[in-house]
Amino acid sequence: MRRCYISIIRTSNHKQIEQVCRDAIPQLMADMGLGLPEVVRPTDGGWVNPGYFVNDRYVFRFNARDPHLPKFQRERLAYDLTARKGLPGPQVISLDVSRHLCPYDVIVTSVIQGSTLEQAWSGLSTEDRGRLASAAGSTLGSIHEIPISRFGGLSSEEDQYSTWYKCVESLFMKHLQRAKLLGIFNETIENDCKTLLDRYSGALAKIKTPSLLHGDYQFGNILVDQGRIRGIIDYEWSLAGDPAYDLAYLARLEDSTPGARELFVRGYLSAHGNRDSNLFDRVPIYKTLRNIELCIVAHEHFGEADAAEYRTITAEAIGLLLKDTKAGISGARKG
């Protein structure tokens, strides 16, 4: 089965970047009043944001790949919002965006014991799989019950919008313009995307209340221990919008955690979604948006073989969605 998403990225100079980040930890700890770094271990998969466990108490993460984005500012806001609702997650110890001691923004959080649900899945009993997959779904539903005042970015440094349609349109245009600059897509793909956006405009216009969105809700960002969810992590892509946006990752659940999708959806609908009969009808437009973005990431950070595969996957998916939506979309009627 072809890959739909890749969450771990290694650039050609990742070793040098990781060393710069690691070397900054002693000074950062002194500045934050956290003592001395006696034990420093790299986190698993910390290649998008280099990360380190320090003294088994703290997690240091560095915004090295996307320094132009306020990823940790939005993450801190999301942790604050979810903590108020009693949802599991780490405590934010410090956020340093001064770049005085390190060339990247740095966030420090508390350590949560456990492993990711994705890592633990193969060793879980059928009963534990069912319980945890359902709990993962209901937790996302609870996240989506958190209201936000405006659509778009959580951070004051980001664009915010009066309607969800304007937000999605802006994201599409931004990614398409970037892809055009890089020569990733031809004009046909660009026009097809604009056609799809127009077809979904009625459905998107019906989203009136912004919800907190995780932005990267997958089992690799859910920490579990002793049969319970201990924390939801990595809100760096969080935003405010349509809950269906977070469901775009459902397609890959069966790849990494067989049998999880149905249980996850059941749990999700128990906490959120029963009032929205067209919830899943909007997911394909968000998958298209994510795939366009990933084509850009692949072009900039992967080898040509991977980048070409992403372009092919995206073009094929857009073609199929154009056919599927030709007769209309459920819930898309304006008004």
CSV table of N, CA and C in Angstrom, one decimal, residues 14-88:
chain,number,residue,atom,x,y,z
A,14,HIS,N,21.1,17.1,9.0
A,14,HIS,CA,20.4,16.9,10.3
A,14,HIS,C,21.4,16.6,11.5
A,15,LYS,N,22.5,16.0,11.2
A,15,LYS,CA,23.4,15.7,12.3
A,15,LYS,C,24.0,17.0,12.9
A,16,GLN,N,24.4,17.9,12.0
A,16,GLN,CA,24.9,19.2,12.4
A,16,GLN,C,23.9,20.0,13.2
A,17,ILE,N,22.6,20.0,12.7
A,17,ILE,CA,21.6,20.7,13.4
A,17,ILE,C,21.3,20.1,14.8
A,18,GLU,N,21.3,18.7,14.9
A,18,GLU,CA,21.1,18.1,16.2
A,18,GLU,C,22.2,18.4,17.2
A,19,GLN,N,23.4,18.5,16.7
A,19,GLN,CA,24.6,18.8,17.5
A,19,GLN,C,24.5,20.3,18.1
A,20,VAL,N,24.1,21.2,17.2
A,20,VAL,CA,23.9,22.6,17.7
A,20,VAL,C,22.8,22.6,18.8
A,21,CYS,N,21.8,21.9,18.6
A,21,CYS,CA,20.7,21.9,19.6
A,21,CYS,C,21.2,21.3,20.9
A,22,ARG,N,21.8,20.1,20.8
A,22,ARG,CA,22.3,19.5,22.0
A,22,ARG,C,23.3,20.3,22.8
A,23,ASP,N,24.2,21.0,22.0
A,23,ASP,CA,25.2,21.8,22.7
A,23,ASP,C,24.6,23.0,23.4
A,24,ALA,N,23.4,23.4,23.0
A,24,ALA,CA,22.8,24.6,23.6
A,24,ALA,C,22.1,24.2,25.0
A,25,ILE,N,21.9,23.0,25.2
A,25,ILE,CA,21.1,22.6,26.4
A,25,ILE,C,21.7,23.0,27.7
A,26,PRO,N,23.0,22.9,28.0
A,26,PRO,CA,23.5,23.4,29.3
A,26,PRO,C,23.2,24.8,29.6
A,27,GLN,N,23.5,25.7,28.6
A,27,GLN,CA,23.2,27.1,28.8
A,27,GLN,C,21.7,27.4,28.9
A,28,LEU,N,20.9,26.7,28.2
A,28,LEU,CA,19.5,26.9,28.3
A,28,LEU,C,19.0,26.5,29.7
A,29,MET,N,19.5,25.4,30.2
A,29,MET,CA,19.0,24.9,31.5
A,29,MET,C,19.5,25.9,32.6
A,30,ALA,N,20.7,26.5,32.5
A,30,ALA,CA,21.1,27.4,33.4
A,30,ALA,C,20.2,28.7,33.4
A,31,ASP,N,19.9,29.1,32.2
A,31,ASP,CA,19.1,30.3,32.0
A,31,ASP,C,17.7,30.1,32.6
A,32,MET,N,17.2,28.9,32.5
A,32,MET,CA,15.8,28.6,32.9
A,32,MET,C,15.8,28.1,34.4
A,33,GLY,N,16.9,28.0,35.0
A,33,GLY,CA,17.0,27.6,36.4
A,33,GLY,C,16.6,26.1,36.6
A,34,LEU,N,17.0,25.3,35.6
A,34,LEU,CA,16.7,23.8,35.7
A,34,LEU,C,17.9,22.9,36.1
A,35,GLY,N,19.0,23.5,36.5
A,35,GLY,CA,20.1,22.7,37.0
A,35,GLY,C,21.0,22.3,35.9
A,36,LEU,N,21.7,21.2,36.1
A,36,LEU,CA,22.7,20.8,35.1
A,36,LEU,C,22.2,19.6,34.4
A,37,PRO,N,22.6,19.4,33.1
A,37,PRO,CA,22.2,18.3,32.3
A,37,PRO,C,23.0,17.0,32.6
A,38,GLU,N,22.6,16.2,33.5
A,38,GLU,CA,23.4,15.0,33.9
A,38,GLU,C,23.2,13.9,32.9
A,39,VAL,N,22.0,13.7,32.4
A,39,VAL,CA,21.7,12.6,31.4
A,39,VAL,C,20.9,13.2,30.3
A,40,VAL,N,21.5,13.1,29.0
A,40,VAL,CA,20.8,13.7,27.9
A,40,VAL,C,20.7,12.6,26.8
A,41,ARG,N,19.4,12.3,26.4
A,41,ARG,CA,19.1,11.2,25.5
A,41,ARG,C,18.3,11.8,24.3
A,42,PRO,N,18.5,11.5,23.1
A,42,PRO,CA,17.7,11.9,22.0
A,42,PRO,C,16.3,11.2,22.1
A,43,THR,N,15.2,11.9,21.8
A,43,THR,CA,13.9,11.3,21.7
A,43,THR,C,13.8,10.5,20.4
A,44,ASP,N,12.9,9.5,20.5
A,44,ASP,CA,12.6,8.7,19.3
A,44,ASP,C,12.0,9.5,18.2
A,45,GLY,N,12.5,9.5,17.0
A,45,GLY,CA,11.9,10.1,15.9
A,45,GLY,C,11.9,11.6,15.9
A,46,GLY,N,12.8,12.2,16.7
A,46,GLY,CA,12.8,13.7,16.8
A,46,GLY,C,13.6,14.3,15.7
A,47,TRP,N,13.2,14.1,14.4
A,47,TRP,CA,13.9,14.6,13.3
A,47,TRP,C,13.3,15.8,12.6
A,48,VAL,N,12.0,16.0,12.9
A,48,VAL,CA,11.4,17.2,12.4
A,48,VAL,C,11.8,18.3,13.4
A,49,ASN,N,11.6,18.1,14.7
A,49,ASN,CA,12.0,18.9,15.7
A,49,ASN,C,13.0,18.1,16.6
A,50,PRO,N,14.3,18.4,16.5
A,50,PRO,CA,15.3,17.7,17.3
A,50,PRO,C,14.8,17.7,18.8
A,51,GLY,N,14.8,16.6,19.4
A,51,GLY,CA,14.4,16.6,20.8
A,51,GLY,C,15.3,15.7,21.7
A,52,TYR,N,15.3,16.1,23.0
A,52,TYR,CA,16.1,15.4,23.9
A,52,TYR,C,15.4,15.2,25.3
A,53,PHE,N,15.5,14.0,25.8
A,53,PHE,CA,15.1,13.8,27.2
A,53,PHE,C,16.3,14.2,28.1
A,54,VAL,N,16.1,15.0,29.1
A,54,VAL,CA,17.2,15.5,30.0
A,54,VAL,C,16.8,15.2,31.4
A,55,ASN,N,17.7,14.4,32.0
A,55,ASN,CA,17.6,14.0,33.4
A,55,ASN,C,16.3,13.3,33.7
A,56,ASP,N,15.7,12.7,32.7
A,56,ASP,CA,14.5,12.0,32.8
A,56,ASP,C,13.4,12.8,33.4
A,57,ARG,N,13.5,14.1,33.3
A,57,ARG,CA,12.5,15.0,33.9
A,57,ARG,C,11.9,16.0,32.8
A,58,TYR,N,12.8,16.3,31.8
A,58,TYR,CA,12.4,17.3,30.9
A,58,TYR,C,12.6,16.8,29.4
A,59,VAL,N,11.7,17.4,28.6
A,59,VAL,CA,11.9,17.1,27.1
A,59,VAL,C,12.2,18.5,26.5
A,60,PHE,N,13.4,18.6,25.9
A,60,PHE,CA,13.7,19.8,25.1
A,60,PHE,C,13.5,19.5,23.6
A,61,ARG,N,12.7,20.4,23.0
A,61,ARG,CA,12.5,20.3,21.6
A,61,ARG,C,12.8,21.6,20.9
A,62,PHE,N,13.4,21.5,19.7
A,62,PHE,CA,13.9,22.7,18.9
A,62,PHE,C,13.2,22.8,17.6
A,63,ASN,N,12.7,24.0,17.3
A,63,ASN,CA,12.0,24.2,16.0
A,63,ASN,C,13.0,24.5,14.9
A,64,ALA,N,13.7,23.4,14.4
A,64,ALA,CA,14.8,23.6,13.5
A,64,ALA,C,14.4,23.5,12.1
A,65,ARG,N,13.4,22.8,11.7
A,65,ARG,CA,13.0,22.7,10.3
A,65,ARG,C,12.2,23.8,9.8
A,66,ASP,N,11.3,24.4,10.7
A,66,ASP,CA,10.4,25.4,10.3
A,66,ASP,C,10.6,26.7,11.2
A,67,PRO,N,11.7,27.2,11.2
A,67,PRO,CA,12.0,28.3,12.2
A,67,PRO,C,11.1,29.6,11.9
A,68,HIS,N,10.6,29.7,10.7
A,68,HIS,CA,9.7,30.8,10.3
A,68,HIS,C,8.3,30.7,10.9
A,69,LEU,N,8.0,29.5,11.4
A,69,LEU,CA,6.6,29.3,11.9
A,69,LEU,C,6.6,29.3,13.5
A,70,PRO,N,5.5,29.9,14.1
A,70,PRO,CA,5.4,29.9,15.5
A,70,PRO,C,4.9,28.6,16.1
A,71,LYS,N,5.5,27.5,15.8
A,71,LYS,CA,5.0,26.2,16.1
A,71,LYS,C,4.8,26.0,17.6
A,72,PHE,N,5.8,26.4,18.4
A,72,PHE,CA,5.8,26.1,19.8
A,72,PHE,C,4.9,27.2,20.6
A,73,GLN,N,4.8,28.3,20.0
A,73,GLN,CA,3.8,29.3,20.6
A,73,GLN,C,2.4,28.8,20.5
A,74,ARG,N,2.0,28.2,19.4
A,74,ARG,CA,0.7,27.6,19.3
A,74,ARG,C,0.6,26.4,20.1
A,75,GLU,N,1.7,25.6,20.2
A,75,GLU,CA,1.6,24.4,21.0
A,75,GLU,C,1.4,24.7,22.5
A,76,ARG,N,2.0,25.7,23.0
A,76,ARG,CA,1.8,26.1,24.4
A,76,ARG,C,0.4,26.5,24.6
A,77,LEU,N,-0.2,27.3,23.7
A,77,LEU,CA,-1.6,27.7,23.8
A,77,LEU,C,-2.5,26.5,23.9
A,78,ALA,N,-2.2,25.5,23.0
A,78,ALA,CA,-3.1,24.3,22.9
A,78,ALA,C,-2.9,23.5,24.2
A,79,TYR,N,-1.7,23.4,24.8
A,79,TYR,CA,-1.6,22.7,26.0
A,79,TYR,C,-2.3,23.3,27.2
A,80,ASP,N,-2.3,24.7,27.2
A,80,ASP,CA,-3.1,25.4,28.2
A,80,ASP,C,-4.6,25.1,28.1
A,81,LEU,N,-5.1,25.2,26.8
A,81,LEU,CA,-6.5,24.9,26.6
A,81,LEU,C,-6.9,23.5,27.0
A,82,THR,N,-6.1,22.5,26.6
A,82,THR,CA,-6.5,21.2,26.9
A,82,THR,C,-6.4,20.8,28.4
A,83,ALA,N,-5.4,21.5,29.0
A,83,ALA,CA,-5.2,21.2,30.5
A,83,ALA,C,-6.4,21.7,31.3
A,84,ARG,N,-6.9,22.9,30.8
A,84,ARG,CA,-8.1,23.4,31.5
A,84,ARG,C,-9.3,22.5,31.4
A,85,LYS,N,-9.4,21.7,30.3
A,85,LYS,CA,-10.4,20.7,30.1
A,85,LYS,C,-10.2,19.4,30.8
A,86,GLY,N,-9.0,19.3,31.4
A,86,GLY,CA,-8.6,18.1,32.1
A,86,GLY,C,-8.1,17.0,31.2
A,87,LEU,N,-7.7,17.3,30.0
A,87,LEU,CA,-7.2,16.3,29.1
A,87,LEU,C,-5.7,16.1,29.3
A,88,PRO,N,-5.2,14.8,29.1
A,88,PRO,CA,-3.9,14.5,29.5
A,88,PRO,C,-2.8,15.1,28.5
